[in-house]
PDB file of C-alpha atoms in Angstrom:
ATOM      1  CA  UNK A 691     -35.199 -17.455 -27.094  1.00 46.00           C
ATOM      2  CA  UNK A 692     -35.618 -14.520 -25.287  1.00 46.00           C
ATOM      3  CA  UNK A 693     -34.533 -15.856 -21.856  1.00 46.00           C
ATOM      4  CA  UNK A 694     -31.528 -17.306 -23.299  1.00 45.00           C
ATOM      5  CA  UNK A 695     -30.943 -13.583 -25.297  1.00 46.00           C
ATOM      6  CA  UNK A 696     -31.103 -12.316 -22.042  1.00 43.00           C
ATOM      7  CA  UNK A 697     -28.946 -14.167 -19.915  1.00 40.00           C
ATOM      8  CA  UNK A 698     -26.394 -13.681 -23.041  1.00 42.00           C
ATOM      9  CA  UNK A 699     -26.388 -10.216 -22.650  1.00 38.00           C
ATOM     10  CA  UNK A 700     -26.715  -9.690 -18.855  1.00 45.00           C
ATOM     11  CA  UNK A 701     -24.308  -7.819 -17.058  1.00 42.00           C
ATOM     12  CA  UNK A 702     -22.404  -9.512 -14.266  1.00 46.00           C
ATOM     13  CA  UNK A 703     -22.848  -7.877 -10.925  1.00 59.00           C
ATOM     14  CA  UNK A 704     -20.124  -9.607  -8.778  1.00 78.00           C
ATOM     15  CA  UNK A 705     -16.848  -7.857  -7.941  1.00 84.00           C
ATOM     16  CA  UNK A 706     -14.452  -8.492 -11.110  1.00 86.00           C
ATOM     17  CA  UNK A 707     -12.147 -10.758  -9.066  1.00 88.00           C
ATOM     18  CA  UNK A 708     -10.347 -12.558 -12.091  1.00 89.00           C
ATOM     19  CA  UNK A 709      -9.382  -8.986 -12.777  1.00 91.00           C
ATOM     20  CA  UNK A 710      -6.327  -9.831 -10.373  1.00 93.00           C
ATOM     21  CA  UNK A 711      -5.377 -13.439 -11.546  1.00 95.00           C
ATOM     22  CA  UNK A 712      -2.787 -11.919 -13.638  1.00 95.00           C
ATOM     23  CA  UNK A 713      -1.304  -9.994 -11.234  1.00 95.00           C
ATOM     24  CA  UNK A 714      -1.545 -13.184  -8.642  1.00 95.00           C
ATOM     25  CA  UNK A 715       0.323 -14.897 -11.483  1.00 96.00           C
ATOM     26  CA  UNK A 716       2.692 -12.612 -11.802  1.00 95.00           C
ATOM     27  CA  UNK A 717       3.618 -12.596  -8.177  1.00 95.00           C
ATOM     28  CA  UNK A 718       3.714 -16.525  -8.089  1.00 94.00           C
ATOM     29  CA  UNK A 719       6.154 -16.001 -10.756  1.00 92.00           C
ATOM     30  CA  UNK A 720       8.427 -13.872  -8.435  1.00 91.00           C
ATOM     31  CA  UNK A 721       8.797 -16.074  -6.314  1.00 91.00           C
ATOM     32  CA  UNK A 722       9.983 -18.665  -8.211  1.00 88.00           C
ATOM     33  CA  UNK A 723      12.479 -17.312 -10.365  1.00 85.00           C
ATOM     34  CA  UNK A 724      13.660 -14.266  -8.688  1.00 83.00           C
ATOM     35  CA  UNK A 725      13.727 -15.426  -4.695  1.00 77.00           C
ATOM     36  CA  UNK A 726      15.784 -17.912  -4.882  1.00 70.00           C
ATOM     37  CA  UNK A 727      18.468 -17.006  -7.366  1.00 76.00           C
ATOM     38  CA  UNK A 728      21.178 -13.919  -7.604  1.00 78.00           C
ATOM     39  CA  UNK A 729      19.368 -10.943  -9.945  1.00 80.00           C
ATOM     40  CA  UNK A 730      20.074 -10.629 -13.326  1.00 84.00           C
ATOM     41  CA  UNK A 731      18.244  -8.102 -15.561  1.00 85.00           C
ATOM     42  CA  UNK A 732      15.311 -11.024 -16.399  1.00 85.00           C
ATOM     43  CA  UNK A 733      15.022 -11.879 -12.822  1.00 86.00           C
ATOM     44  CA  UNK A 734      14.700  -8.308 -11.622  1.00 88.00           C
ATOM     45  CA  UNK A 735      11.918  -7.653 -14.236  1.00 92.00           C
ATOM     46  CA  UNK A 736      10.019 -10.330 -12.830  1.00 91.00           C
ATOM     47  CA  UNK A 737      10.424  -8.984  -9.578  1.00 91.00           C
ATOM     48  CA  UNK A 738       8.462  -5.846 -10.535  1.00 92.00           C
ATOM     49  CA  UNK A 739       6.165  -7.524 -13.091  1.00 94.00           C
ATOM     50  CA  UNK A 740       3.303  -7.650 -10.696  1.00 96.00           C
ATOM     51  CA  UNK A 741       3.451  -3.690  -9.853  1.00 97.00           C
ATOM     52  CA  UNK A 742       3.753  -2.945 -13.804  1.00 96.00           C
ATOM     53  CA  UNK A 743       0.765  -4.683 -13.833  1.00 96.00           C
ATOM     54  CA  UNK A 744      -1.450  -2.952 -11.160  1.00 96.00           C
ATOM     55  CA  UNK A 745      -0.377   0.117 -13.174  1.00 96.00           C
ATOM     56  CA  UNK A 746      -1.185  -1.186 -16.570  1.00 95.00           C
ATOM     57  CA  UNK A 747      -5.041  -1.933 -14.687  1.00 94.00           C
ATOM     58  CA  UNK A 748      -5.170   1.294 -12.449  1.00 94.00           C
ATOM     59  CA  UNK A 749      -4.440   3.253 -16.054  1.00 93.00           C
ATOM     60  CA  UNK A 750      -6.925   1.164 -18.477  1.00 93.00           C
ATOM     61  CA  UNK A 751     -10.012   1.221 -15.614  1.00 91.00           C
ATOM     62  CA  UNK A 752      -9.114   5.007 -13.999  1.00 90.00           C
ATOM     63  CA  UNK A 753      -7.260   6.755 -17.139  1.00 85.00           C
ATOM     64  CA  UNK A 754      -5.005   8.158 -14.035  1.00 78.00           C
ATOM     65  CA  UNK A 755      -7.822  10.518 -13.383  1.00 80.00           C
ATOM     66  CA  UNK A 756      -7.828  12.200  -9.673  1.00 84.00           C
ATOM     67  CA  UNK A 757      -6.657  10.229  -6.861  1.00 90.00           C
ATOM     68  CA  UNK A 758      -5.897   7.376  -8.932  1.00 93.00           C
ATOM     69  CA  UNK A 759      -3.530   9.536 -11.228  1.00 94.00           C
ATOM     70  CA  UNK A 760      -1.196  10.171  -8.086  1.00 96.00           C
ATOM     71  CA  UNK A 761      -1.402   6.038  -7.142  1.00 96.00           C
ATOM     72  CA  UNK A 762      -0.246   5.416 -10.771  1.00 96.00           C
ATOM     73  CA  UNK A 763       2.818   7.987 -10.158  1.00 96.00           C
ATOM     74  CA  UNK A 764       3.894   6.163  -6.675  1.00 97.00           C
ATOM     75  CA  UNK A 765       3.433   2.920  -8.450  1.00 97.00           C
ATOM     76  CA  UNK A 766       5.866   4.131 -10.888  1.00 97.00           C
ATOM     77  CA  UNK A 767       8.631   5.331  -8.704  1.00 97.00           C
ATOM     78  CA  UNK A 768       8.273   1.736  -6.429  1.00 97.00           C
ATOM     79  CA  UNK A 769       9.058   0.134  -9.542  1.00 97.00           C
ATOM     80  CA  UNK A 770      12.337   2.204  -9.820  1.00 96.00           C
ATOM     81  CA  UNK A 771      12.908   1.336  -6.060  1.00 95.00           C
ATOM     82  CA  UNK A 772      12.062  -2.145  -6.614  1.00 94.00           C
ATOM     83  CA  UNK A 773      14.444  -2.109  -9.213  1.00 93.00           C
ATOM     84  CA  UNK A 774      17.125  -0.338  -6.942  1.00 94.00           C
ATOM     85  CA  UNK A 775      16.395  -2.844  -4.381  1.00 90.00           C
ATOM     86  CA  UNK A 776      17.338  -5.933  -6.659  1.00 89.00           C
ATOM     87  CA  UNK A 777      21.004  -5.019  -5.884  1.00 90.00           C
ATOM     88  CA  UNK A 778      21.041  -3.752  -2.079  1.00 85.00           C
ATOM     89  CA  UNK A 779      24.668  -3.923  -2.116  1.00 84.00           C
ATOM     90  CA  UNK A 780      25.314  -1.341  -4.879  1.00 88.00           C
ATOM     91  CA  UNK A 781      21.714   0.666  -4.831  1.00 92.00           C
ATOM     92  CA  UNK A 782      19.666   0.329  -1.591  1.00 91.00           C
ATOM     93  CA  UNK A 783      20.338   4.209  -0.887  1.00 93.00           C
ATOM     94  CA  UNK A 784      18.882   4.608  -4.244  1.00 95.00           C
ATOM     95  CA  UNK A 785      16.093   2.399  -3.590  1.00 95.00           C
ATOM     96  CA  UNK A 786      15.158   4.263   0.106  1.00 95.00           C
ATOM     97  CA  UNK A 787      15.315   7.485  -2.451  1.00 96.00           C
ATOM     98  CA  UNK A 788      13.103   6.043  -5.087  1.00 97.00           C
ATOM     99  CA  UNK A 789      10.091   4.630  -2.225  1.00 97.00           C
ATOM    100  CA  UNK A 790      10.219   7.917  -0.307  1.00 97.00           C
ATOM    101  CA  UNK A 791       8.905   9.806  -4.298  1.00 98.00           C
ATOM    102  CA  UNK A 792       6.338   6.834  -4.042  1.00 98.00           C
ATOM    103  CA  UNK A 793       5.701   7.915  -0.300  1.00 98.00           C
ATOM    104  CA  UNK A 794       5.017  11.349  -1.722  1.00 98.00           C
ATOM    105  CA  UNK A 795       2.145  10.609  -4.306  1.00 97.00           C
ATOM    106  CA  UNK A 796       0.914   8.206  -1.865  1.00 97.00           C
ATOM    107  CA  UNK A 797       0.357  10.935   0.556  1.00 97.00           C
ATOM    108  CA  UNK A 798      -0.911  13.481  -2.156  1.00 96.00           C
ATOM    109  CA  UNK A 799      -3.053  10.586  -3.152  1.00 95.00           C
ATOM    110  CA  UNK A 800      -5.079  10.420   0.200  1.00 95.00           C
ATOM    111  CA  UNK A 801      -4.622  14.670   0.838  1.00 93.00           C
ATOM    112  CA  UNK A 802      -4.806  16.965   3.450  1.00 92.00           C
ATOM    113  CA  UNK A 803      -8.495  17.782   3.090  1.00 88.00           C
ATOM    114  CA  UNK A 804      -9.240  16.526   7.134  1.00 85.00           C
ATOM    115  CA  UNK A 805      -6.615  16.780   9.464  1.00 92.00           C
ATOM    116  CA  UNK A 806      -6.464  15.336  12.805  1.00 95.00           C
ATOM    117  CA  UNK A 807      -3.230  16.754  14.666  1.00 95.00           C
ATOM    118  CA  UNK A 808      -3.054  14.839  17.736  1.00 96.00           C
ATOM    119  CA  UNK A 809      -2.750  11.737  15.703  1.00 96.00           C
ATOM    120  CA  UNK A 810      -0.155  13.274  13.299  1.00 96.00           C
ATOM    121  CA  UNK A 811       1.741  13.900  16.012  1.00 96.00           C
ATOM    122  CA  UNK A 812       1.433  10.802  18.216  1.00 97.00           C
ATOM    123  CA  UNK A 813       2.305   8.672  14.871  1.00 96.00           C
ATOM    124  CA  UNK A 814       5.677  10.848  14.256  1.00 97.00           C
ATOM    125  CA  UNK A 815       6.217  10.094  18.266  1.00 97.00           C
ATOM    126  CA  UNK A 816       6.437   6.164  17.742  1.00 95.00           C
ATOM    127  CA  UNK A 817       8.723   6.765  14.518  1.00 94.00           C
ATOM    128  CA  UNK A 818      10.760   8.864  16.060  1.00 95.00           C
ATOM    129  CA  UNK A 819      11.219   6.326  19.154  1.00 95.00           C
ATOM    130  CA  UNK A 820      11.531   3.758  16.613  1.00 91.00           C
ATOM    131  CA  UNK A 821      14.225   5.455  14.763  1.00 91.00           C
ATOM    132  CA  UNK A 822      16.442   6.130  18.519  1.00 91.00           C
ATOM    133  CA  UNK A 823      16.219   2.122  18.799  1.00 88.00           C
ATOM    134  CA  UNK A 824      17.381   1.754  14.595  1.00 88.00           C
ATOM    135  CA  UNK A 825      19.978   3.966  14.069  1.00 87.00           C
ATOM    136  CA  UNK A 826      22.777   2.873  16.187  1.00 86.00           C
ATOM    137  CA  UNK A 827      22.402  -0.071  14.215  1.00 83.00           C
ATOM    138  CA  UNK A 828      22.258   1.420  10.808  1.00 84.00           C
ATOM    139  CA  UNK A 829      25.523   1.601   8.327  1.00 81.00           C
ATOM    140  CA  UNK A 830      26.407   5.614   8.111  1.00 81.00           C
ATOM    141  CA  UNK A 831      25.401   6.442   4.337  1.00 80.00           C
ATOM    142  CA  UNK A 832      21.432   5.185   5.840  1.00 86.00           C
ATOM    143  CA  UNK A 833      22.029   7.570   8.754  1.00 88.00           C
ATOM    144  CA  UNK A 834      19.889  10.637   6.921  1.00 91.00           C
ATOM    145  CA  UNK A 835      17.835   8.379   4.056  1.00 93.00           C
ATOM    146  CA  UNK A 836      16.056   6.271   6.609  1.00 93.00           C
ATOM    147  CA  UNK A 837      14.868   9.087   9.143  1.00 94.00           C
ATOM    148  CA  UNK A 838      13.596  11.024   5.788  1.00 96.00           C
ATOM    149  CA  UNK A 839      12.250   8.534   4.370  1.00 96.00           C
ATOM    150  CA  UNK A 840      10.362   7.471   8.126  1.00 95.00           C
ATOM    151  CA  UNK A 841       8.693  10.704   8.221  1.00 97.00           C
ATOM    152  CA  UNK A 842       7.542  10.204   4.427  1.00 97.00           C
ATOM    153  CA  UNK A 843       5.656   6.818   5.516  1.00 97.00           C
ATOM    154  CA  UNK A 844       4.678   7.804   8.863  1.00 97.00           C
ATOM    155  CA  UNK A 845       2.533  10.971   7.083  1.00 97.00           C
ATOM    156  CA  UNK A 846       1.269   8.440   4.717  1.00 98.00           C
ATOM    157  CA  UNK A 847      -0.049   6.657   7.171  1.00 97.00           C
ATOM    158  CA  UNK A 848      -1.447   9.407   8.960  1.00 97.00           C
ATOM    159  CA  UNK A 849      -2.962  10.634   5.922  1.00 97.00           C
ATOM    160  CA  UNK A 850      -4.628   7.271   5.169  1.00 97.00           C
ATOM    161  CA  UNK A 851      -6.282   7.289   8.708  1.00 97.00           C
ATOM    162  CA  UNK A 852      -7.627  10.062   8.485  1.00 96.00           C
ATOM    163  CA  UNK A 853      -9.060   9.831   4.784  1.00 95.00           C
ATOM    164  CA  UNK A 854     -10.862   6.673   6.751  1.00 95.00           C
ATOM    165  CA  UNK A 855     -12.414   8.598   9.643  1.00 94.00           C
ATOM    166  CA  UNK A 856     -13.256  11.601   7.917  1.00 93.00           C
ATOM    167  CA  UNK A 857     -14.053  11.257   4.649  1.00 92.00           C
ATOM    168  CA  UNK A 858     -17.428   8.875   4.508  1.00 91.00           C
ATOM    169  CA  UNK A 859     -18.195  10.145   0.852  1.00 92.00           C
ATOM    170  CA  UNK A 860     -15.418   8.052  -0.522  1.00 92.00           C
ATOM    171  CA  UNK A 861     -16.376   3.935  -0.512  1.00 93.00           C
ATOM    172  CA  UNK A 862     -15.683   2.092   2.542  1.00 95.00           C
ATOM    173  CA  UNK A 863     -14.597  -0.854   0.859  1.00 94.00           C
ATOM    174  CA  UNK A 864     -11.624   1.724  -0.816  1.00 95.00           C
ATOM    175  CA  UNK A 865     -10.887   3.475   2.779  1.00 96.00           C
ATOM    176  CA  UNK A 866     -10.626   0.088   4.268  1.00 97.00           C
ATOM    177  CA  UNK A 867      -8.087  -1.269   1.374  1.00 97.00           C
ATOM    178  CA  UNK A 868      -6.027   1.853   2.021  1.00 97.00           C
ATOM    179  CA  UNK A 869      -5.650   1.397   5.457  1.00 97.00           C
ATOM    180  CA  UNK A 870      -4.929  -2.387   5.280  1.00 98.00           C
ATOM    181  CA  UNK A 871      -2.058  -1.303   2.390  1.00 97.00           C
ATOM    182  CA  UNK A 872      -0.493   1.066   4.617  1.00 97.00           C
ATOM    183  CA  UNK A 873      -0.361  -1.088   6.903  1.00 98.00           C
ATOM    184  CA  UNK A 874       1.165  -3.824   5.030  1.00 97.00           C
ATOM    185  CA  UNK A 875       3.822  -1.065   3.597  1.00 97.00           C
ATOM    186  CA  UNK A 876       4.949  -0.259   6.663  1.00 96.00           C
ATOM    187  CA  UNK A 877       5.189  -4.013   7.712  1.00 96.00           C
ATOM    188  CA  UNK A 878       7.310  -4.694   4.986  1.00 95.00           C
ATOM    189  CA  UNK A 879       9.690  -1.689   5.484  1.00 93.00           C
ATOM    190  CA  UNK A 880      10.254  -2.914   8.851  1.00 91.00           C
ATOM    191  CA  UNK A 881      10.899  -6.430   7.738  1.00 90.00           C
ATOM    192  CA  UNK A 882      13.353  -4.778   5.515  1.00 87.00           C
ATOM    193  CA  UNK A 883      15.217  -3.283   8.744  1.00 83.00           C
ATOM    194  CA  UNK A 884      14.257  -6.207  11.408  1.00 82.00           C
ATOM    195  CA  UNK A 885      14.561  -9.555   9.017  1.00 79.00           C
ATOM    196  CA  UNK A 886      17.345  -7.885   6.404  1.00 69.00           C
ATOM    197  CA  UNK A 887      20.091  -5.473   7.533  1.00 70.00           C
ATOM    198  CA  UNK A 888      20.107  -7.082  11.192  1.00 76.00           C
ATOM    199  CA  UNK A 889      19.790 -10.674   9.634  1.00 77.00           C
ATOM    200  CA  UNK A 890      17.244 -12.189  12.442  1.00 77.00           C
ATOM    201  CA  UNK A 891      16.308 -15.088  10.046  1.00 80.00           C
ATOM    202  CA  UNK A 892      18.225 -16.569   6.412  1.00 83.00           C
ATOM    203  CA  UNK A 893      18.146 -14.511   3.675  1.00 80.00           C
ATOM    204  CA  UNK A 894      15.437 -16.302   1.647  1.00 84.00           C
ATOM    205  CA  UNK A 895      12.457 -16.358   4.269  1.00 88.00           C
ATOM    206  CA  UNK A 896      13.339 -13.038   5.165  1.00 87.00           C
ATOM    207  CA  UNK A 897      12.458 -12.052   1.283  1.00 88.00           C
ATOM    208  CA  UNK A 898       9.243 -14.263   1.314  1.00 91.00           C
ATOM    209  CA  UNK A 899       7.936 -12.488   4.205  1.00 93.00           C
ATOM    210  CA  UNK A 900       9.277  -8.862   2.671  1.00 93.00           C
ATOM    211  CA  UNK A 901       7.689  -9.498  -0.369  1.00 94.00           C
ATOM    212  CA  UNK A 902       4.422 -11.022   0.574  1.00 95.00           C
ATOM    213  CA  UNK A 903       3.759  -8.021   2.738  1.00 96.00           C
ATOM    214  CA  UNK A 904       5.053  -5.723   0.198  1.00 97.00           C
ATOM    215  CA  UNK A 905       3.049  -7.064  -2.978  1.00 97.00           C
ATOM    216  CA  UNK A 906      -0.107  -7.298  -1.101  1.00 97.00           C
ATOM    217  CA  UNK A 907       0.317  -3.796   0.483  1.00 97.00           C
ATOM    218  CA  UNK A 908       0.382  -2.138  -3.460  1.00 97.00           C
ATOM    219  CA  UNK A 909      -2.649  -4.444  -4.518  1.00 97.00           C
ATOM    220  CA  UNK A 910      -4.850  -2.661  -1.827  1.00 97.00           C
ATOM    221  CA  UNK A 911      -3.322   0.322  -2.053  1.00 97.00           C
ATOM    222  CA  UNK A 912      -4.058   0.177  -5.926  1.00 96.00           C
ATOM    223  CA  UNK A 913      -7.586  -1.274  -5.056  1.00 96.00           C
ATOM    224  CA  UNK A 914      -8.126   1.741  -2.442  1.00 95.00           C
ATOM    225  CA  UNK A 915      -7.771   3.991  -5.782  1.00 93.00           C
ATOM    226  CA  UNK A 916      -9.637   2.106  -8.205  1.00 91.00           C
ATOM    227  CA  UNK A 917     -13.058   3.333  -7.767  1.00 91.00           C
ATOM    228  CA  UNK A 918     -14.213   1.349 -10.956  1.00 89.00           C
ATOM    229  CA  UNK A 919     -13.603  -1.855  -9.376  1.00 90.00           C
ATOM    230  CA  UNK A 920     -16.076  -1.223  -6.659  1.00 88.00           C
ATOM    231  CA  UNK A 921     -18.757   0.088  -9.072  1.00 84.00           C
ATOM    232  CA  UNK A 922     -20.032  -3.113  -9.801  1.00 66.00           C
ATOM    233  CA  UNK A 923     -20.535  -3.903  -6.299  1.00 58.00           C
ATOM    234  CA  UNK A 924     -22.496  -0.588  -5.378  1.00 50.00           C
ATOM    235  CA  UNK A 925     -24.701  -0.867  -7.919  1.00 52.00           C
ATOM    236  CA  UNK A 926     -25.580  -4.480  -7.024  1.00 50.00           C
ATOM    237  CA  UNK A 927     -26.452  -2.753  -3.309  1.00 48.00           C
ATOM    238  CA  UNK A 928     -28.449  -0.208  -5.012  1.00 49.00           C
ATOM    239  CA  UNK A 929     -29.988  -2.893  -6.906  1.00 51.00           C
ATOM    240  CA  UNK A 930     -31.003  -4.933  -4.479  1.00 53.00           C
ATOM    241  CA  UNK A 931     -32.553  -2.467  -1.975  1.00 46.00           C
ATOM    242  CA  UNK A 932     -35.137  -0.975  -4.642  1.00 47.00           C
ATOM    243  CA  UNK A 933     -36.212  -4.795  -5.256  1.00 53.00           C
ATOM    244  CA  UNK A 934     -37.009  -4.556  -1.431  1.00 52.00           C
ATOM    245  CA  UNK A 935     -38.675  -1.629  -1.179  1.00 49.00           C
ATOM    246  CA  UNK A 936     -40.339  -2.441  -4.159  1.00 48.00           C
ATOM    247  CA  UNK A 937     -41.859  -5.517  -2.775  1.00 57.00           C
ATOM    248  CA  UNK A 938     -42.351  -3.275   0.734  1.00 52.00           C
ATOM    249  CA  UNK A 939     -44.643  -1.458  -1.539  1.00 50.00           C
ATOM    250  CA  UNK A 940     -46.212  -4.150  -3.479  1.00 51.00           C
ATOM    251  CA  UNK A 941     -47.306  -6.073  -0.481  1.00 56.00           C
ATOM    252  CA  UNK A 942     -48.500  -3.420   1.618  1.00 50.00           C
ATOM    253  CA  UNK A 943     -50.933  -2.591  -1.090  1.00 51.00           C
ATOM    254  CA  UNK A 944     -51.951  -6.322  -1.374  1.00 47.00           C
ATOM    255  CA  UNK A 945     -52.861  -6.075   1.998  1.00 52.00           C
ATOM    256  CA  UNK A 946     -54.668  -3.063   2.142  1.00 52.00           C
ATOM    257  CA  UNK A 947     -56.374  -4.168  -0.689  1.00 47.00           C
ATOM    258  CA  UNK A 948     -57.576  -7.506   0.768  1.00 51.00           C
ATOM    259  CA  UNK A 949     -58.835  -5.168   3.714  1.00 54.00           C
ATOM    260  CA  UNK A 950     -61.179  -3.348   1.329  1.00 48.00           C
ATOM    261  CA  UNK A 951     -62.280  -6.134  -0.215  1.00 52.00           C
ATOM    262  CA  UNK A 952     -63.301  -7.790   3.262  1.00 50.00           C
ATOM    263  CA  UNK A 953     -64.975  -4.805   4.440  1.00 49.00           C
TER     264      UNK A 953
END
């Protein structure tokens, strides 16, 4: 009776991966009902439904405190950008502007507490070289917006790399997720330029690649700020370490007691 009661009240120690199932289902719905068809208000809603779930999850679990609050605002502007980008012929510029604001809040979330200036200069230099290649092929209305966005996302990437390297007090899992999310975000934006604007491959395959990297990026960036998601794992590691210490002390005492009895 006692054992059954203990098992019923025991707190699970594994990561709450099941919390991400609704997000994956929303992504699947976006691929099935938005991707292959012409955009409508309903299909556009399905496009940013996964990001709405991330906003809700971050609010419920973190209550918008600290870094997570800035990431939450970044996700809100991402939803606005998604809505504009669903109609690229009419609202592509506004979509870039919304995502630019999103990058500003991601940068604010990662902070400027530790700065490696040579890394930042190097990243800006790489961005400048890419712009030299891209700008001659971009329509005139985007000649200002894309360079500005390039600087904003480059700054975000610089800050997330410094956060990973210099802010060891933040959970390792969070720092890794943020870096991977930033890399995938840049990959997704690069695919928009090279696959969609330059039309290197057909529209549907290009959209699959763009949305796959984008949804993965936003999920990882959210997990990079969701400290409570990783708290269970941290507690589990501490418990396992404590058990090993106790077992070691018990075994040492046992051997000492045996030696004393023999003598």
